[in-house]
Amino acid sequence: MPVLSEVLTALDALWPPERAEGWDAVGTVCGDPDAEVRRVLFAVDPVQEIVDEAVKLGADLLVTHHPLYLRGTTTVAASTFKGKVVHTLIKHDIALHVAHTNADTADPGVSDALAGALDLRIVGPLVPDPSDPAGRRGLGRICELPHPMTPAELAAHAAERLPATAQGIRAAGDPDREIRTLAVSGGSGDSLFDDVRAAGVDAFLTADLRHHPASEATQKSPLALLDAAHWATEWPWCEQAAAQLDAVSDRHDWGLRTHVSRTVTDPWTAHAASTRLVTPTHTTGAPR
């Protein structure tokens, strides 16, 4: 069995921490570097449900995409929900390691996993990493569909291939427009509209699209938008990441057992479709 420090070296080789954004908080949150690692659990969010799952599984290491403390803290008191997470991990000798924006831009990275889940052919990164001479790393991916689809058909395809959430998939744009190419970006992507327009694709699939950026994007171009749940666009990375660690384990004959959490940690739990139509109830200045 490897010890934690050996496994962490392998994880840092897959997702080098120096490639994370400056505002990010990646790397190891807790864990004894000399402790043996037998089971590893991958998940999107380091929330209590996931930590309890790791305890039940008998995991020695939890790897999550989202950081536990993104903005720092002055306490890990168990009376706070994040502090309770830390206490539970340490009490059960479970290490926590985070790969966030360094996994977003990796090759393969979060958007590769998203494109794979949607059965798309990847053309290249949406925002290339200038430090990668091969031109494979970077944020988001430019992709081609296996066959043309309308926005509604693409939304239905994404809803079928991504994990189910209360939100489902929202679509914007000309309902009859034929989509052949699209950009995808796991997680929040409405800061990438300029890059998406520059790429000249027909559609953009991401998460957390806000009203004003989405409205402006559809006014500036015929770009179709597909808005999925944040968690759903990043969960496919967990399976990809587990497979990557499996390959490392096989090379070193570590015999690790990797697991991917199927617990849905998307915060939204219900959805009700709107049914009320807006009709005029008051007018002013009507002609006589």
mmCIF file of C-alpha atoms in Angstrom:
data_model
loop_
_atom_site.group_PDB
_atom_site.id
_atom_site.type_symbol
_atom_site.label_atom_id
_atom_site.label_comp_id
_atom_site.label_asym_id
_atom_site.label_seq_id
_atom_site.Cartn_x
_atom_site.Cartn_y
_atom_site.Cartn_z
ATOM 1 C CA MET A 1 0.000 0.000 0.000
ATOM 2 C CA PRO A 2 1.256 3.509 -0.750
ATOM 3 C CA VAL A 3 1.382 6.183 1.909
ATOM 4 C CA LEU A 4 -0.503 9.443 1.517
ATOM 5 C CA SER A 5 2.558 11.457 0.487
ATOM 6 C CA GLU A 6 3.127 9.110 -2.468
ATOM 7 C CA VAL A 7 -0.476 9.376 -3.619
ATOM 8 C CA LEU A 8 -0.403 13.170 -3.254
ATOM 9 C CA THR A 9 2.720 13.321 -5.419
ATOM 10 C CA ALA A 10 0.800 11.428 -8.092
ATOM 11 C CA LEU A 11 -2.214 13.755 -7.784
ATOM 12 C CA ASP A 12 0.001 16.829 -8.038
ATOM 13 C CA ALA A 13 1.535 15.382 -11.209
ATOM 14 C CA LEU A 14 -1.949 14.981 -12.699
ATOM 15 C CA TRP A 15 -3.110 18.442 -11.592
ATOM 16 C CA PRO A 16 -0.085 20.596 -10.699
ATOM 17 C CA PRO A 17 -1.082 23.085 -7.997
ATOM 18 C CA GLU A 18 0.981 25.844 -9.609
ATOM 19 C CA ARG A 19 -1.471 25.830 -12.533
ATOM 20 C CA ALA A 20 -4.363 26.856 -10.297
ATOM 21 C CA GLU A 21 -5.667 30.416 -10.425
ATOM 22 C CA GLY A 22 -4.123 32.778 -7.895
ATOM 23 C CA TRP A 23 -7.421 33.160 -6.003
ATOM 24 C CA ASP A 24 -7.930 29.403 -5.727
ATOM 25 C CA ALA A 25 -7.329 27.089 -2.756
ATOM 26 C CA VAL A 26 -6.099 23.725 -3.994
ATOM 27 C CA GLY A 27 -3.985 20.949 -2.528
ATOM 28 C CA THR A 28 -4.153 18.988 0.690
ATOM 29 C CA VAL A 29 -6.440 20.270 3.420
ATOM 30 C CA CYS A 30 -5.737 17.600 6.021
ATOM 31 C CA GLY A 31 -4.100 14.192 6.302
ATOM 32 C CA ASP A 32 -1.056 12.397 7.738
ATOM 33 C CA PRO A 33 1.569 12.083 4.974
ATOM 34 C CA ASP A 34 2.781 8.780 6.460
ATOM 35 C CA ALA A 35 -0.659 7.147 6.662
ATOM 36 C CA GLU A 36 -1.372 4.241 4.330
ATOM 37 C CA VAL A 37 -3.959 4.761 1.597
ATOM 38 C CA ARG A 38 -6.146 1.883 0.425
ATOM 39 C CA ARG A 39 -9.427 3.482 -0.673
ATOM 40 C CA VAL A 40 -9.963 6.822 -2.385
ATOM 41 C CA LEU A 41 -13.325 8.546 -2.889
ATOM 42 C CA PHE A 42 -13.836 11.204 -5.583
ATOM 43 C CA ALA A 43 -16.617 13.812 -5.345
ATOM 44 C CA VAL A 44 -17.433 17.351 -6.441
ATOM 45 C CA ASP A 45 -18.201 18.949 -3.059
ATOM 46 C CA PRO A 46 -16.505 18.491 0.338
ATOM 47 C CA VAL A 47 -19.790 18.658 2.246
ATOM 48 C CA GLN A 48 -20.841 16.612 5.264
ATOM 49 C CA GLU A 49 -22.887 14.114 3.203
ATOM 50 C CA ILE A 50 -19.790 13.260 1.195
ATOM 51 C CA VAL A 51 -17.569 13.029 4.254
ATOM 52 C CA ASP A 52 -20.089 10.698 5.925
ATOM 53 C CA GLU A 53 -20.036 8.608 2.751
ATOM 54 C CA ALA A 54 -16.238 8.453 2.936
ATOM 55 C CA VAL A 55 -16.461 7.291 6.552
ATOM 56 C CA LYS A 56 -18.990 4.586 5.671
ATOM 57 C CA LEU A 57 -16.865 3.465 2.731
ATOM 58 C CA GLY A 58 -13.739 3.236 4.857
ATOM 59 C CA ALA A 59 -11.892 5.671 2.583
ATOM 60 C CA ASP A 60 -8.454 6.913 3.553
ATOM 61 C CA LEU A 61 -8.487 9.815 1.103
ATOM 62 C CA LEU A 62 -11.244 12.065 -0.239
ATOM 63 C CA VAL A 63 -10.479 13.985 -3.431
ATOM 64 C CA THR A 64 -12.909 16.792 -4.307
ATOM 65 C CA HIS A 65 -13.105 19.320 -7.087
ATOM 66 C CA HIS A 66 -14.408 22.191 -4.977
ATOM 67 C CA PRO A 67 -12.299 23.635 -2.159
ATOM 68 C CA LEU A 68 -13.446 23.430 1.439
ATOM 69 C CA TYR A 69 -12.061 26.841 2.434
ATOM 70 C CA LEU A 70 -11.850 29.020 -0.659
ATOM 71 C CA ARG A 71 -11.557 32.304 1.237
ATOM 72 C CA GLY A 72 -9.738 31.120 4.320
ATOM 73 C CA THR A 73 -11.017 30.879 7.871
ATOM 74 C CA THR A 74 -10.119 31.705 11.452
ATOM 75 C CA THR A 75 -11.762 28.636 12.988
ATOM 76 C CA VAL A 76 -12.376 24.948 12.414
ATOM 77 C CA ALA A 77 -14.785 24.680 15.336
ATOM 78 C CA ALA A 78 -17.109 21.706 14.990
ATOM 79 C CA SER A 79 -20.023 24.068 15.615
ATOM 80 C CA THR A 80 -19.535 25.372 12.044
ATOM 81 C CA PHE A 81 -20.467 23.105 9.143
ATOM 82 C CA LYS A 82 -17.018 23.309 7.550
ATOM 83 C CA GLY A 83 -15.365 22.817 10.909
ATOM 84 C CA LYS A 84 -17.475 19.710 11.433
ATOM 85 C CA VAL A 85 -16.230 18.417 8.097
ATOM 86 C CA VAL A 86 -12.629 18.873 9.248
ATOM 87 C CA HIS A 87 -13.315 17.221 12.614
ATOM 88 C CA THR A 88 -15.002 14.240 10.973
ATOM 89 C CA LEU A 89 -12.137 13.766 8.525
ATOM 90 C CA ILE A 90 -9.438 13.903 11.177
ATOM 91 C CA LYS A 91 -11.382 11.732 13.626
ATOM 92 C CA HIS A 92 -11.625 8.984 11.008
ATOM 93 C CA ASP A 93 -8.107 9.424 9.595
ATOM 94 C CA ILE A 94 -9.365 10.569 6.193
ATOM 95 C CA ALA A 95 -7.246 12.969 4.166
ATOM 96 C CA LEU A 96 -8.806 15.653 1.956
ATOM 97 C CA HIS A 97 -7.214 16.852 -1.279
ATOM 98 C CA VAL A 98 -8.612 19.464 -3.690
ATOM 99 C CA ALA A 99 -8.053 19.818 -7.455
ATOM 100 C CA HIS A 100 -10.046 22.807 -8.699
ATOM 101 C CA THR A 101 -8.915 25.273 -11.385
ATOM 102 C CA ASN A 102 -5.763 23.192 -11.889
ATOM 103 C CA ALA A 103 -8.119 20.374 -12.933
ATOM 104 C CA ASP A 104 -10.232 22.737 -15.063
ATOM 105 C CA THR A 105 -7.327 23.515 -17.390
ATOM 106 C CA ALA A 106 -5.612 20.110 -17.289
ATOM 107 C CA ASP A 107 -5.227 17.691 -20.203
ATOM 108 C CA PRO A 108 -7.520 15.899 -19.734
ATOM 109 C CA GLY A 109 -9.509 18.247 -17.549
ATOM 110 C CA VAL A 110 -13.015 18.983 -16.337
ATOM 111 C CA SER A 111 -14.305 20.130 -19.723
ATOM 112 C CA ASP A 112 -12.845 17.055 -21.449
ATOM 113 C CA ALA A 113 -14.915 14.912 -19.113
ATOM 114 C CA LEU A 114 -17.989 17.047 -19.816
ATOM 115 C CA ALA A 115 -17.479 16.741 -23.573
ATOM 116 C CA GLY A 116 -16.991 12.988 -23.210
ATOM 117 C CA ALA A 117 -20.227 12.643 -21.262
ATOM 118 C CA LEU A 118 -22.024 14.430 -24.096
ATOM 119 C CA ASP A 119 -20.365 12.305 -26.806
ATOM 120 C CA LEU A 120 -18.710 15.315 -28.439
ATOM 121 C CA ARG A 121 -15.556 15.416 -30.546
ATOM 122 C CA ILE A 122 -13.041 17.802 -29.020
ATOM 123 C CA VAL A 123 -11.310 20.187 -31.411
ATOM 124 C CA GLY A 124 -9.193 22.051 -28.847
ATOM 125 C CA PRO A 125 -9.271 24.298 -25.768
ATOM 126 C CA LEU A 126 -11.547 27.327 -25.720
ATOM 127 C CA VAL A 127 -8.956 29.447 -23.878
ATOM 128 C CA PRO A 128 -5.551 27.844 -24.570
ATOM 129 C CA ASP A 129 -2.917 27.777 -21.846
ATOM 130 C CA PRO A 130 0.004 29.770 -23.302
ATOM 131 C CA SER A 131 2.458 27.657 -21.301
ATOM 132 C CA ASP A 132 1.410 24.478 -23.159
ATOM 133 C CA PRO A 133 3.358 24.127 -26.439
ATOM 134 C CA ALA A 134 1.136 21.214 -27.470
ATOM 135 C CA GLY A 135 -1.946 23.454 -27.325
ATOM 136 C CA ARG A 136 -4.057 20.905 -25.440
ATOM 137 C CA ARG A 137 -4.391 22.489 -22.003
ATOM 138 C CA GLY A 138 -6.656 25.390 -21.239
ATOM 139 C CA LEU A 139 -10.073 26.443 -20.037
ATOM 140 C CA GLY A 140 -13.155 24.999 -21.735
ATOM 141 C CA ARG A 141 -13.237 22.981 -24.950
ATOM 142 C CA ILE A 142 -14.373 23.639 -28.515
ATOM 143 C CA CYS A 143 -16.322 20.649 -29.795
ATOM 144 C CA GLU A 144 -18.269 19.221 -32.699
ATOM 145 C CA LEU A 145 -21.592 17.414 -32.400
ATOM 146 C CA PRO A 146 -21.925 13.893 -33.799
ATOM 147 C CA HIS A 147 -24.771 15.272 -35.963
ATOM 148 C CA PRO A 148 -26.599 18.620 -36.214
ATOM 149 C CA MET A 149 -29.157 19.406 -33.504
ATOM 150 C CA THR A 150 -31.522 22.236 -32.642
ATOM 151 C CA PRO A 151 -31.108 23.902 -29.218
ATOM 152 C CA ALA A 152 -34.065 21.890 -27.886
ATOM 153 C CA GLU A 153 -32.583 18.636 -29.182
ATOM 154 C CA LEU A 154 -29.194 19.472 -27.719
ATOM 155 C CA ALA A 155 -30.804 20.333 -24.376
ATOM 156 C CA ALA A 156 -32.636 16.993 -24.377
ATOM 157 C CA HIS A 157 -29.387 15.201 -25.267
ATOM 158 C CA ALA A 158 -27.548 16.924 -22.394
ATOM 159 C CA ALA A 159 -30.389 16.169 -19.982
ATOM 160 C CA GLU A 160 -30.134 12.497 -20.927
ATOM 161 C CA ARG A 161 -26.352 12.243 -20.672
ATOM 162 C CA LEU A 162 -25.608 14.377 -17.593
ATOM 163 C CA PRO A 163 -26.591 13.431 -14.019
ATOM 164 C CA ALA A 164 -30.176 14.361 -13.170
ATOM 165 C CA THR A 165 -30.711 17.552 -11.175
ATOM 166 C CA ALA A 166 -33.742 19.630 -10.244
ATOM 167 C CA GLN A 167 -32.714 22.337 -12.711
ATOM 168 C CA GLY A 168 -32.283 20.141 -15.751
ATOM 169 C CA ILE A 169 -31.074 22.014 -18.856
ATOM 170 C CA ARG A 170 -32.231 25.473 -19.949
ATOM 171 C CA ALA A 171 -31.823 26.627 -23.549
ATOM 172 C CA ALA A 172 -31.791 30.056 -25.193
ATOM 173 C CA GLY A 173 -31.641 31.139 -28.818
ATOM 174 C CA ASP A 174 -33.398 30.510 -32.093
ATOM 175 C CA PRO A 175 -35.249 27.207 -31.552
ATOM 176 C CA ASP A 176 -34.870 26.287 -35.242
ATOM 177 C CA ARG A 177 -31.167 27.063 -35.613
ATOM 178 C CA GLU A 178 -28.971 24.113 -36.561
ATOM 179 C CA ILE A 179 -26.090 23.526 -34.146
ATOM 180 C CA ARG A 180 -22.959 21.782 -35.385
ATOM 181 C CA THR A 181 -20.238 23.225 -33.154
ATOM 182 C CA LEU A 182 -20.264 24.299 -29.530
ATOM 183 C CA ALA A 183 -18.047 25.322 -26.678
ATOM 184 C CA VAL A 184 -18.354 23.624 -23.300
ATOM 185 C CA SER A 185 -17.037 24.690 -19.927
ATOM 186 C CA GLY A 186 -17.656 22.798 -16.712
ATOM 187 C CA GLY A 187 -18.829 25.012 -13.867
ATOM 188 C CA SER A 188 -19.600 28.738 -14.097
ATOM 189 C CA GLY A 189 -18.868 29.944 -17.609
ATOM 190 C CA ASP A 190 -20.495 33.296 -18.271
ATOM 191 C CA SER A 191 -17.133 35.073 -18.006
ATOM 192 C CA LEU A 192 -16.125 33.307 -21.241
ATOM 193 C CA PHE A 193 -18.626 34.848 -23.660
ATOM 194 C CA ASP A 194 -15.985 36.900 -25.485
ATOM 195 C CA ASP A 195 -13.895 33.757 -26.020
ATOM 196 C CA VAL A 196 -16.946 31.795 -27.148
ATOM 197 C CA ARG A 197 -17.886 34.451 -29.703
ATOM 198 C CA ALA A 198 -14.297 34.612 -30.935
ATOM 199 C CA ALA A 199 -14.350 30.836 -31.440
ATOM 200 C CA GLY A 200 -17.257 31.217 -33.860
ATOM 201 C CA VAL A 201 -19.219 28.246 -32.489
ATOM 202 C CA ASP A 202 -22.969 27.805 -32.792
ATOM 203 C CA ALA A 203 -23.678 27.181 -29.092
ATOM 204 C CA PHE A 204 -22.228 27.326 -25.589
ATOM 205 C CA LEU A 205 -22.993 24.802 -22.853
ATOM 206 C CA THR A 206 -21.974 25.671 -19.299
ATOM 207 C CA ALA A 207 -23.523 26.394 -15.878
ATOM 208 C CA ASP A 208 -24.632 29.294 -13.682
ATOM 209 C CA LEU A 209 -25.575 31.626 -16.550
ATOM 210 C CA ARG A 210 -26.856 34.926 -15.153
ATOM 211 C CA HIS A 211 -29.652 36.974 -16.676
ATOM 212 C CA HIS A 212 -27.730 39.989 -17.947
ATOM 213 C CA PRO A 213 -24.704 38.237 -19.477
ATOM 214 C CA ALA A 214 -26.984 35.645 -21.098
ATOM 215 C CA SER A 215 -29.345 38.314 -22.425
ATOM 216 C CA GLU A 216 -26.486 40.367 -23.836
ATOM 217 C CA ALA A 217 -24.911 37.277 -25.412
ATOM 218 C CA THR A 218 -28.084 36.406 -27.300
ATOM 219 C CA GLN A 219 -28.485 40.027 -28.448
ATOM 220 C CA LYS A 220 -24.938 40.298 -29.760
ATOM 221 C CA SER A 221 -24.971 37.118 -31.853
ATOM 222 C CA PRO A 222 -27.144 34.131 -32.843
ATOM 223 C CA LEU A 223 -25.274 32.038 -30.255
ATOM 224 C CA ALA A 224 -27.456 29.377 -28.599
ATOM 225 C CA LEU A 225 -27.002 28.900 -24.855
ATOM 226 C CA LEU A 226 -27.391 25.721 -22.806
ATOM 227 C CA ASP A 227 -27.393 26.218 -19.029
ATOM 228 C CA ALA A 228 -26.939 23.106 -16.878
ATOM 229 C CA ALA A 229 -26.548 22.670 -13.125
ATOM 230 C CA HIS A 230 -23.042 23.483 -11.886
ATOM 231 C CA TRP A 231 -22.656 20.132 -10.105
ATOM 232 C CA ALA A 232 -23.855 18.161 -13.135
ATOM 233 C CA THR A 233 -21.281 19.724 -15.476
ATOM 234 C CA GLU A 234 -18.403 18.859 -13.127
ATOM 235 C CA TRP A 235 -19.422 15.432 -11.849
ATOM 236 C CA PRO A 236 -18.139 13.598 -14.989
ATOM 237 C CA TRP A 237 -14.644 14.737 -13.992
ATOM 238 C CA CYS A 238 -14.856 12.530 -10.895
ATOM 239 C CA GLU A 239 -15.085 9.392 -13.045
ATOM 240 C CA GLN A 240 -12.294 10.622 -15.303
ATOM 241 C CA ALA A 241 -10.089 11.500 -12.320
ATOM 242 C CA ALA A 242 -10.700 8.129 -10.656
ATOM 243 C CA ALA A 243 -9.665 6.383 -13.881
ATOM 244 C CA GLN A 244 -6.487 8.486 -14.019
ATOM 245 C CA LEU A 245 -5.551 7.496 -10.472
ATOM 246 C CA ASP A 246 -6.379 3.858 -11.286
ATOM 247 C CA ALA A 247 -3.834 4.007 -14.095
ATOM 248 C CA VAL A 248 -1.186 5.413 -11.731
ATOM 249 C CA SER A 249 -1.999 2.720 -9.168
ATOM 250 C CA ASP A 250 -1.624 -0.004 -11.792
ATOM 251 C CA ARG A 251 1.758 1.342 -12.917
ATOM 252 C CA HIS A 252 3.055 1.328 -9.344
ATOM 253 C CA ASP A 253 1.240 -1.865 -8.341
ATOM 254 C CA TRP A 254 -0.368 0.002 -5.450
ATOM 255 C CA GLY A 255 -3.659 -1.883 -5.491
ATOM 256 C CA LEU A 256 -5.700 1.231 -4.695
ATOM 257 C CA ARG A 257 -9.486 0.961 -4.736
ATOM 258 C CA THR A 258 -11.055 4.094 -6.167
ATOM 259 C CA HIS A 259 -14.718 5.051 -5.845
ATOM 260 C CA VAL A 260 -16.860 7.842 -7.290
ATOM 261 C CA SER A 261 -19.641 9.294 -5.160
ATOM 262 C CA ARG A 262 -23.094 9.113 -6.717
ATOM 263 C CA THR A 263 -24.523 11.418 -4.046
ATOM 264 C CA VAL A 264 -26.123 14.463 -5.670
ATOM 265 C CA THR A 265 -24.790 17.536 -3.881
ATOM 266 C CA ASP A 266 -26.361 20.104 -6.187
ATOM 267 C CA PRO A 267 -28.049 22.507 -3.738
ATOM 268 C CA TRP A 268 -31.337 22.717 -5.691
ATOM 269 C CA THR A 269 -33.737 19.919 -4.828
ATOM 270 C CA ALA A 270 -37.024 20.751 -6.608
ATOM 271 C CA HIS A 271 -38.260 22.363 -9.812
ATOM 272 C CA ALA A 272 -41.723 23.608 -10.741
ATOM 273 C CA ALA A 273 -42.366 24.621 -14.342
ATOM 274 C CA SER A 274 -43.936 28.058 -14.745
ATOM 275 C CA THR A 275 -47.521 28.007 -16.034
ATOM 276 C CA ARG A 276 -48.831 31.565 -15.612
ATOM 277 C CA LEU A 277 -48.915 33.689 -18.768
ATOM 278 C CA VAL A 278 -48.316 37.414 -18.436
ATOM 279 C CA THR A 279 -51.351 39.318 -19.774
ATOM 280 C CA PRO A 280 -51.995 43.075 -19.844
ATOM 281 C CA THR A 281 -53.993 44.239 -16.822
ATOM 282 C CA HIS A 282 -53.472 48.010 -17.006
ATOM 283 C CA THR A 283 -52.679 50.515 -19.739
ATOM 284 C CA THR A 284 -52.059 54.240 -19.676
ATOM 285 C CA GLY A 285 -52.325 56.880 -22.370
ATOM 286 C CA ALA A 286 -54.661 54.775 -24.500
ATOM 287 C CA PRO A 287 -55.951 56.601 -27.572
ATOM 288 C CA ARG A 288 -59.487 57.929 -27.392
#
